[in-house]
Short mmCIF file of C-alpha atoms in Angstrom, two decimals:
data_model
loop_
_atom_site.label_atom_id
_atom_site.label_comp_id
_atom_site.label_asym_id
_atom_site.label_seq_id
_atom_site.Cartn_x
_atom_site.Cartn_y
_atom_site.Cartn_z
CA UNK D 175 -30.46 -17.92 -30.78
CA UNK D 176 -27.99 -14.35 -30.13
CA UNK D 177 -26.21 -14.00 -33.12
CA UNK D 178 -22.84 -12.89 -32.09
CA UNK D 179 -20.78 -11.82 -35.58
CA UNK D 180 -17.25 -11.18 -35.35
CA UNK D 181 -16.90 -8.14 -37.82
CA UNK D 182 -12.94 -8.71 -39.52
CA UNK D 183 -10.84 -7.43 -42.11
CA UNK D 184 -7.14 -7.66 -43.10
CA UNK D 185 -5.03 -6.96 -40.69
CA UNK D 186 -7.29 -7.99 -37.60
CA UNK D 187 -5.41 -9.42 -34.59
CA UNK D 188 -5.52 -13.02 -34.29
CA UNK D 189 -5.51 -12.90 -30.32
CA UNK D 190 -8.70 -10.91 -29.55
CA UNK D 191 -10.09 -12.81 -32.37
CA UNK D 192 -9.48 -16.07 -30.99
CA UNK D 193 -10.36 -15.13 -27.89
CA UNK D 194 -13.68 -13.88 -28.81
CA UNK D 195 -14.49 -17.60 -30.80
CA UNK D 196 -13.63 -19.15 -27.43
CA UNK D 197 -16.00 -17.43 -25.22
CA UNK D 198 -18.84 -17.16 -27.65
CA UNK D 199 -18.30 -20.38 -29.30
CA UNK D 200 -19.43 -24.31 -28.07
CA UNK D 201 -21.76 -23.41 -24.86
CA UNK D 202 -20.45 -24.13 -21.27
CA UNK D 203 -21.98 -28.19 -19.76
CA UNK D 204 -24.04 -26.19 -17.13
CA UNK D 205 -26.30 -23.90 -19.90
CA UNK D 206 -29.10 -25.84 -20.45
CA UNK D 207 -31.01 -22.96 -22.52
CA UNK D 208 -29.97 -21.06 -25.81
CA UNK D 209 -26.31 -20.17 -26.42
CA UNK D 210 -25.11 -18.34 -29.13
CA UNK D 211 -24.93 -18.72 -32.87
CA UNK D 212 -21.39 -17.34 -33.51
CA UNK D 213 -20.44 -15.92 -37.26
CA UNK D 214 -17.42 -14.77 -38.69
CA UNK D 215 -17.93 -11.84 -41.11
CA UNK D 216 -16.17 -10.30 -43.82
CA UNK D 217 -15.49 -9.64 -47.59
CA UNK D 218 -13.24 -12.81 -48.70
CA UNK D 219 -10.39 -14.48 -47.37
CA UNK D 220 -8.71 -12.25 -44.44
CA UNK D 221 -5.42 -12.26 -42.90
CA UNK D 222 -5.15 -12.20 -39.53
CA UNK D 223 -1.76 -11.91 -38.00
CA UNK D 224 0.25 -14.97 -39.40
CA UNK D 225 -3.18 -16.65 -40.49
CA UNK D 226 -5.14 -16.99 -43.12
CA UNK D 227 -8.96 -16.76 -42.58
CA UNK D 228 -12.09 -17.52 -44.67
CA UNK D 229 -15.05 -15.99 -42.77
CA UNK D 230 -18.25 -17.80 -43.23
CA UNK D 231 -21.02 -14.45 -44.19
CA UNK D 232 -20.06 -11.10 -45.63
CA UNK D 233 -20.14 -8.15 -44.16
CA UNK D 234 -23.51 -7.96 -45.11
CA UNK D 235 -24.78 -10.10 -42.67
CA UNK D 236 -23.87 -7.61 -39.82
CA UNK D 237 -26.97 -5.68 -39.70
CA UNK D 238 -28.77 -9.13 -38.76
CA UNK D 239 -26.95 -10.26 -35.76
CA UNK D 240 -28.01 -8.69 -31.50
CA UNK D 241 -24.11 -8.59 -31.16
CA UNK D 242 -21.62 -7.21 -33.55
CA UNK D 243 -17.73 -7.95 -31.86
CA UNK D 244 -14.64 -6.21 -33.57
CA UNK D 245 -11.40 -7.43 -32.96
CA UNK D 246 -8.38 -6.10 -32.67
CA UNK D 247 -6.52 -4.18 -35.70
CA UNK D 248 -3.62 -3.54 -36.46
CA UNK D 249 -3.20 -0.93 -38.84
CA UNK D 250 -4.38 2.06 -36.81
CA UNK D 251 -1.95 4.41 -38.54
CA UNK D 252 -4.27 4.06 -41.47
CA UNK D 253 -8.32 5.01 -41.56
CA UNK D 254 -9.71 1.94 -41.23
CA UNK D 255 -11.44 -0.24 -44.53
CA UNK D 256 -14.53 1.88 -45.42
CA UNK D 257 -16.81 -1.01 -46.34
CA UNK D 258 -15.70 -2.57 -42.70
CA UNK D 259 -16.93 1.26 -40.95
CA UNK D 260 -19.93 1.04 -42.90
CA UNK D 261 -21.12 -2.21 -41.80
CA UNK D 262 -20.25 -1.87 -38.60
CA UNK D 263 -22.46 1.51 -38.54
CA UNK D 264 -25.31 -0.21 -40.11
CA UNK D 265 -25.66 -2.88 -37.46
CA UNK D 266 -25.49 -0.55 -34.63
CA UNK D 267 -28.56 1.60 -36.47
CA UNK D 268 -30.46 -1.51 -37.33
CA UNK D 269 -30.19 -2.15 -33.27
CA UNK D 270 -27.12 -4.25 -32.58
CA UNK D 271 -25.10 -4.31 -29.59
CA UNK D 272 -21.81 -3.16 -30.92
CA UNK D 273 -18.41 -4.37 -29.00
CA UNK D 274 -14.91 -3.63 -30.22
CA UNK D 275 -11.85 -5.54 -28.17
CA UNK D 276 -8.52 -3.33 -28.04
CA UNK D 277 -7.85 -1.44 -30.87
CA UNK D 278 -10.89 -2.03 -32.63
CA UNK D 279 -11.94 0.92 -30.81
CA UNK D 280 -10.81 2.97 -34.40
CA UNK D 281 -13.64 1.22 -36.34
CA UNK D 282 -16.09 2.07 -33.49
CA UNK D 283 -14.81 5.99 -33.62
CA UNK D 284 -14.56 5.82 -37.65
CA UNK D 285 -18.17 5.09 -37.79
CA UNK D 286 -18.85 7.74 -35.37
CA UNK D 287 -20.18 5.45 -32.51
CA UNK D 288 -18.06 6.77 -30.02
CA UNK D 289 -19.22 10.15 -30.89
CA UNK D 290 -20.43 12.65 -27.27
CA UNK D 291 -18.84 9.03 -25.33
CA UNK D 292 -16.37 7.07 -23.08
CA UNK D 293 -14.56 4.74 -24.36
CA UNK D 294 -11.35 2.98 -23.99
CA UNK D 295 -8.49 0.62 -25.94
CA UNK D 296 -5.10 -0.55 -25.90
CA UNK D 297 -3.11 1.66 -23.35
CA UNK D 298 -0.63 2.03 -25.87
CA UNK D 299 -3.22 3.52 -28.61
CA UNK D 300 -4.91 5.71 -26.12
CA UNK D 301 -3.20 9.06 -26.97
CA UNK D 302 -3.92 8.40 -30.58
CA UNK D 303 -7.50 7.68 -30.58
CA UNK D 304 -7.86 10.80 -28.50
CA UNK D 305 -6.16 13.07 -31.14
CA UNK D 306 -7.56 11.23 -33.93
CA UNK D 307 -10.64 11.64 -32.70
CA UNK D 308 -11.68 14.48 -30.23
CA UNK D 309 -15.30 13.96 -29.64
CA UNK D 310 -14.54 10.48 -28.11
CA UNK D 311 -13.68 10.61 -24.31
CA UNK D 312 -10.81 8.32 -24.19
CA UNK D 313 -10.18 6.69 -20.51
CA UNK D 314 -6.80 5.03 -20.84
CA UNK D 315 -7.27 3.52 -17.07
CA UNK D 316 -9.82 1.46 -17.56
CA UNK D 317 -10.22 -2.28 -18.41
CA UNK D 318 -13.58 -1.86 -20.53
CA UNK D 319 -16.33 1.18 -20.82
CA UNK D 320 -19.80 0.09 -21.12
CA UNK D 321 -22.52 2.36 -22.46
CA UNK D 322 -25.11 0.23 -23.54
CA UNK D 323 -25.27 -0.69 -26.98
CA UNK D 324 -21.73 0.32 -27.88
CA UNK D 325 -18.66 -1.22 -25.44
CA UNK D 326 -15.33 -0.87 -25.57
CA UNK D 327 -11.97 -3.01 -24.12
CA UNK D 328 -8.58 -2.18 -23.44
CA UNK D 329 -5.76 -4.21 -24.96
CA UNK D 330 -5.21 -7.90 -25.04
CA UNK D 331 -6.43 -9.64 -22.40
CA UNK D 332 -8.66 -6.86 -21.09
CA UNK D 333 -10.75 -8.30 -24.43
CA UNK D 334 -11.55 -11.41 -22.36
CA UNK D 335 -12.91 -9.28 -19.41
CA UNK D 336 -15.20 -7.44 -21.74
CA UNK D 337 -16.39 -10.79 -22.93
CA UNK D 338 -16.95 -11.78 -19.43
CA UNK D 339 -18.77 -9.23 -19.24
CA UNK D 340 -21.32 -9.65 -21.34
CA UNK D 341 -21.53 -13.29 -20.62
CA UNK D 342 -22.82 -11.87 -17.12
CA UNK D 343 -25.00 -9.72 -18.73
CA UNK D 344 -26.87 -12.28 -21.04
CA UNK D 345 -26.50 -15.05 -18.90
CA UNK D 346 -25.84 -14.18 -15.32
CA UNK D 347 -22.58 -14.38 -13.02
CA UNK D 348 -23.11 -18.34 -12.39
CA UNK D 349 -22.68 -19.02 -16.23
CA UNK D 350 -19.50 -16.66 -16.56
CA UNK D 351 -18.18 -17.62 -13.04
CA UNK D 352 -18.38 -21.35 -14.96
CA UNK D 353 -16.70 -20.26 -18.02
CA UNK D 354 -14.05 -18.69 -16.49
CA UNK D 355 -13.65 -21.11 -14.53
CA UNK D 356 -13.36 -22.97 -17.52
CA UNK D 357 -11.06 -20.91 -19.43
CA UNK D 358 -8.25 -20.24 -15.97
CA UNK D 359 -8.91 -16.86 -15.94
CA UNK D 360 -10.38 -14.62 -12.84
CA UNK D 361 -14.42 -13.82 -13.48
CA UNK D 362 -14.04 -10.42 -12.80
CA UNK D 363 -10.21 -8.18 -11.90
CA UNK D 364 -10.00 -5.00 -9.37
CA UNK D 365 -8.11 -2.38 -11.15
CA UNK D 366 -7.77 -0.83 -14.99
CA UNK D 367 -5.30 -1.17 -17.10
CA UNK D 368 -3.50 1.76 -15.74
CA UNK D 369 -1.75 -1.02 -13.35
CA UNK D 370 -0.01 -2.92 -16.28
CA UNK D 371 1.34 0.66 -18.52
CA UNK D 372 4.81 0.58 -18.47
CA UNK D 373 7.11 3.53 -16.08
CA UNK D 374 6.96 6.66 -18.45
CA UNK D 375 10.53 8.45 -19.03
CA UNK D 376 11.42 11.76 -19.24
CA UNK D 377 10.73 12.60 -22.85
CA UNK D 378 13.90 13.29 -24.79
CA UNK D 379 14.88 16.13 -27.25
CA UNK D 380 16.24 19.31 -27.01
CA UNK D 381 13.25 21.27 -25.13
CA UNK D 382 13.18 23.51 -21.82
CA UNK D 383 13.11 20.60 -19.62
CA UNK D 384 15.46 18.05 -20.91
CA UNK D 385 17.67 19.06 -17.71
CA UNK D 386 15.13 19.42 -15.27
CA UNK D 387 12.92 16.42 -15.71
CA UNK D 388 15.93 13.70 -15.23
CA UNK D 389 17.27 16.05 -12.32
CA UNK D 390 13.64 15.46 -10.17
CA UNK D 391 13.31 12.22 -11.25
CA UNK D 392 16.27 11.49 -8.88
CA UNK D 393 14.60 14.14 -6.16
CA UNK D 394 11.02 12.58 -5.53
CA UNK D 395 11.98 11.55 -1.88
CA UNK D 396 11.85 15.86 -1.38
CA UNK D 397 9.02 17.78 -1.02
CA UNK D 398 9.64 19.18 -4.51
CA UNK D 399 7.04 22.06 -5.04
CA UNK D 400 6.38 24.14 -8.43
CA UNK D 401 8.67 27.10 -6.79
CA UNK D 402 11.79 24.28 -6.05
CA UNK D 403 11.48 23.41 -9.93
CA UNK D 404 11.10 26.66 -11.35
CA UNK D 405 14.77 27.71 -9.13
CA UNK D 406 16.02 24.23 -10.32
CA UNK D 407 14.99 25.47 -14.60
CA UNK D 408 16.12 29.12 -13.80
CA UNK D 409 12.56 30.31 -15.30
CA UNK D 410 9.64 31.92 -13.68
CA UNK D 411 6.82 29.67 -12.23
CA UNK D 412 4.38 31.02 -15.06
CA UNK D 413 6.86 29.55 -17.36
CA UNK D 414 7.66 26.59 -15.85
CA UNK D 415 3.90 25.51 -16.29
CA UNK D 416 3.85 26.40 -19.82
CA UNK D 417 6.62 24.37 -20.78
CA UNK D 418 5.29 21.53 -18.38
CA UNK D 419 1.85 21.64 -20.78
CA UNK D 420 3.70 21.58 -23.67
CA UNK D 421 6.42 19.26 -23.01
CA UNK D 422 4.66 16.44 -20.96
CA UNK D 423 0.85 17.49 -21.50
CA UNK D 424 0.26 18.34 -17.56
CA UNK D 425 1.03 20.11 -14.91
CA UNK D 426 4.35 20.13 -12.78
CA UNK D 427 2.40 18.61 -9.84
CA UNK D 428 0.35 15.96 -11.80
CA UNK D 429 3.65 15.28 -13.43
CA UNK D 430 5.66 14.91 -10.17
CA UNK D 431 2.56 12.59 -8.82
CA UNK D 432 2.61 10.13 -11.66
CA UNK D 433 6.55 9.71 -10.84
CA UNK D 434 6.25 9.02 -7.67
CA UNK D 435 3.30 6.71 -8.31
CA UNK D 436 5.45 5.10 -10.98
CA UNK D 437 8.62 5.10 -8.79
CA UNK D 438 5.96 2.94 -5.80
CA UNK D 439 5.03 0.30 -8.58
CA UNK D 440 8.20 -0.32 -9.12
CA UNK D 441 9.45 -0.50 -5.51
CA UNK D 442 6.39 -2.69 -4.97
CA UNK D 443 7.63 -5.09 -7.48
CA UNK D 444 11.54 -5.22 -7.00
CA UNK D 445 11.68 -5.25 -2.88
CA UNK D 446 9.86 -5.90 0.05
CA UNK D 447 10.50 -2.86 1.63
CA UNK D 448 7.39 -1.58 3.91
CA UNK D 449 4.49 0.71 2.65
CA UNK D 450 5.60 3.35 4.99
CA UNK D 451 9.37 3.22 4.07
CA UNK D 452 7.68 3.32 0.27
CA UNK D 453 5.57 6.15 0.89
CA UNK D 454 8.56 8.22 2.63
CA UNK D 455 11.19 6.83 -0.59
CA UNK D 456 8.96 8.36 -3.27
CA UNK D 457 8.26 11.59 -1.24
CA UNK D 458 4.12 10.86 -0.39
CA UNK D 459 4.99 10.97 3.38
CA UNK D 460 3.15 8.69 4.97
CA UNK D 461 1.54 4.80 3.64
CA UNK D 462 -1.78 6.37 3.92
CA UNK D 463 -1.33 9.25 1.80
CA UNK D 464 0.76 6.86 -0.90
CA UNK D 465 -2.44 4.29 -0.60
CA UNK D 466 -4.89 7.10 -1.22
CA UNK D 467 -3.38 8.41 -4.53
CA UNK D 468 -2.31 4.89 -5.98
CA UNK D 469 -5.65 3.25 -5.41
CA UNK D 470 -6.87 6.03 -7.12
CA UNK D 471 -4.33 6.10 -9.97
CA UNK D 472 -3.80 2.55 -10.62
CA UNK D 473 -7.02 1.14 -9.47
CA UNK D 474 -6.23 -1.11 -6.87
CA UNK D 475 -4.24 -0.72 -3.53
CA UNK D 476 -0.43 -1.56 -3.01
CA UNK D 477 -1.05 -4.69 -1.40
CA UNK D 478 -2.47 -5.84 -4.26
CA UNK D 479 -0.65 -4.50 -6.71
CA UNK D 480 2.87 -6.11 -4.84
CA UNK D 481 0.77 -9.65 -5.33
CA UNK D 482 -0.26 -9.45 -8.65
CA UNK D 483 3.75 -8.17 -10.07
CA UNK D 484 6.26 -8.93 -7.39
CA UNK D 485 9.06 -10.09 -9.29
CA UNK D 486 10.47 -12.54 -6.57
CA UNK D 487 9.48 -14.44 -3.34
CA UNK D 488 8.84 -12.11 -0.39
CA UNK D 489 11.81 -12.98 2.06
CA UNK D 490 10.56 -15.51 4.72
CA UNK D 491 10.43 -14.15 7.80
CA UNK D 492 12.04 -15.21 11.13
CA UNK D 493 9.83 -17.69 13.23
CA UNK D 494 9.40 -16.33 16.70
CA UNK D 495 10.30 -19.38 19.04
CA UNK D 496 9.19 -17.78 22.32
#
């Protein structure tokens, strides 16, 4: 049989964790063949959020299992547990496939894994496992990054996708179709996670832009351009940009794209105003221009972004009686 070994340590998040024992644990009615032989692994008794866990191996028996899962963990202020980086390395040289869900992405980069490739996590953790460390490619968009023997989720429930995932890839899309069917959740979702990041605000402080930023926040139906913003700061266009890169980490234009973006999502949840009257609102024009860049930012059009968040009942419209 696969042995799938769940690597975990203090600290590990009891969601992804459970999560991963449910998809990987008792077999679906419709396989008929070999499942998987699922073990928990770790030095002693573990704590995992509010619980208390005994696994059943060490962390020894890593290097012995075709799939090596690590959860999510919590700690990633701190390096993570050096005997739990080691192990984890060892199974991925002695061949293992080598998964992390959310932010066990840090173990995976800690034991150089990620090294030279793209990877992903929690949304929230993205910006820290990029500075923590550079060589990984972090892609904070996406719902999972597979390259082979070393995968990667985003947070929470993107875990389950993952798993999915390589439900389809062991056993085929009938046998995940089934267990997702199984578990309520879709087999497969359009999109990254870039859809479920919450609106970014202007960062606060005492900085260049802490009057400007606010100021085109409540301008994006204009056709702001880097000269407008530059009159609007009282600085030079050359310096405008560099306090743009410093302050926010892009450009002015990037930075005016990803608020108008923003501003759509949340038009697209709170109203049911058209996709034209959107696009002219947050300053993109026309619907065609506003579905380009949000399909392309978020992941998925508006249409379907407005059915997966609306936040009330479209209003019903009137029956024609002619």
């Amino acid at each position: 049989m696969h042995t799938v070994a769940l690597a975990v340590t203090d600290g590990i998040l009891h969601f992804e964790l459970s999560l991963a024992c449910e998809v990987f644990g008792p077999a679906p009615a419709s396989v008929n063949g070999p499942w998987y032989d699922l073990a928990v692994c770790g030095q002693g008794a573990v704590r995992a959020g509010r619980f208390q866990l005994e696994p059943d191996h060490g962390l020894d028996r890593l290097p012995h299992a075709e799939t090596v899962i690590v959860p999510g963990w919590a700690d990633t202020d701190q390096d993570p547990p050096g005997d739990l980086v080691n192990a984890v390395r060892a199974a991925h040289e002695a061949g293992a496939r080598v998964v992390s869900l959310c932010t066990g992405a840090f173990v995976l980069a800690a034991a150089g894994l990620l090294d030279g490739k793209r990877a992903t996590t929690h949304w929230a953790h993205t910006r820290a496992l990029a500075d923590r460390y550079p060589r990984v490619t972090v892609d904070p968009d996406v719902l999972y990054v597979d390259n082979g023997s070393v995968l990667t989720s985003a947070g929470k429930a993107a875990a389950m996708d993952l798993c999915l995932h390589l439900i389809r890839l062991d056993h085929g899309s009938a046998i995940a179709n089934t267990l997702a069917r199984r578990l309520v959740v879709p087999p497969h979702r359009d999109g990254g996670q870039a859809q479920y990041v919450t609106t970014p605000v202007p960062p606060p402080g005492n900085h260049p832009l802490a009057d400007l930023l606010p100021w085109a926040i409540t301008q994006l139906d204009q056709p702001l351009t880097v000269d407008d913003l530059a009159r609007q700061a009282r600085m030079s266009s050359r310096n405008l940009s560099r306090h743009f890169r410093t302050v926010t980490g892009t450009t002015p234009l990037q930075w005016l794209l990803t608020q108008r973006i923003r501003h759509a999502q949340e038009l697209l949840e709170t109203t049911d105003n058209s996709i034209d009257t959107i696009a002219k609102t947050t300053g993109m024009g026309t619907a065609t221009t506003l579905r380009r860049h949000f399909n392309r930012t978020i992941g998925v059009p508006p249409d379907t972004y407005r059915r997966t968040f609306q936040t009330h009942p479209p209003t019903p419209q009137p029956r024609n009686t002619t």
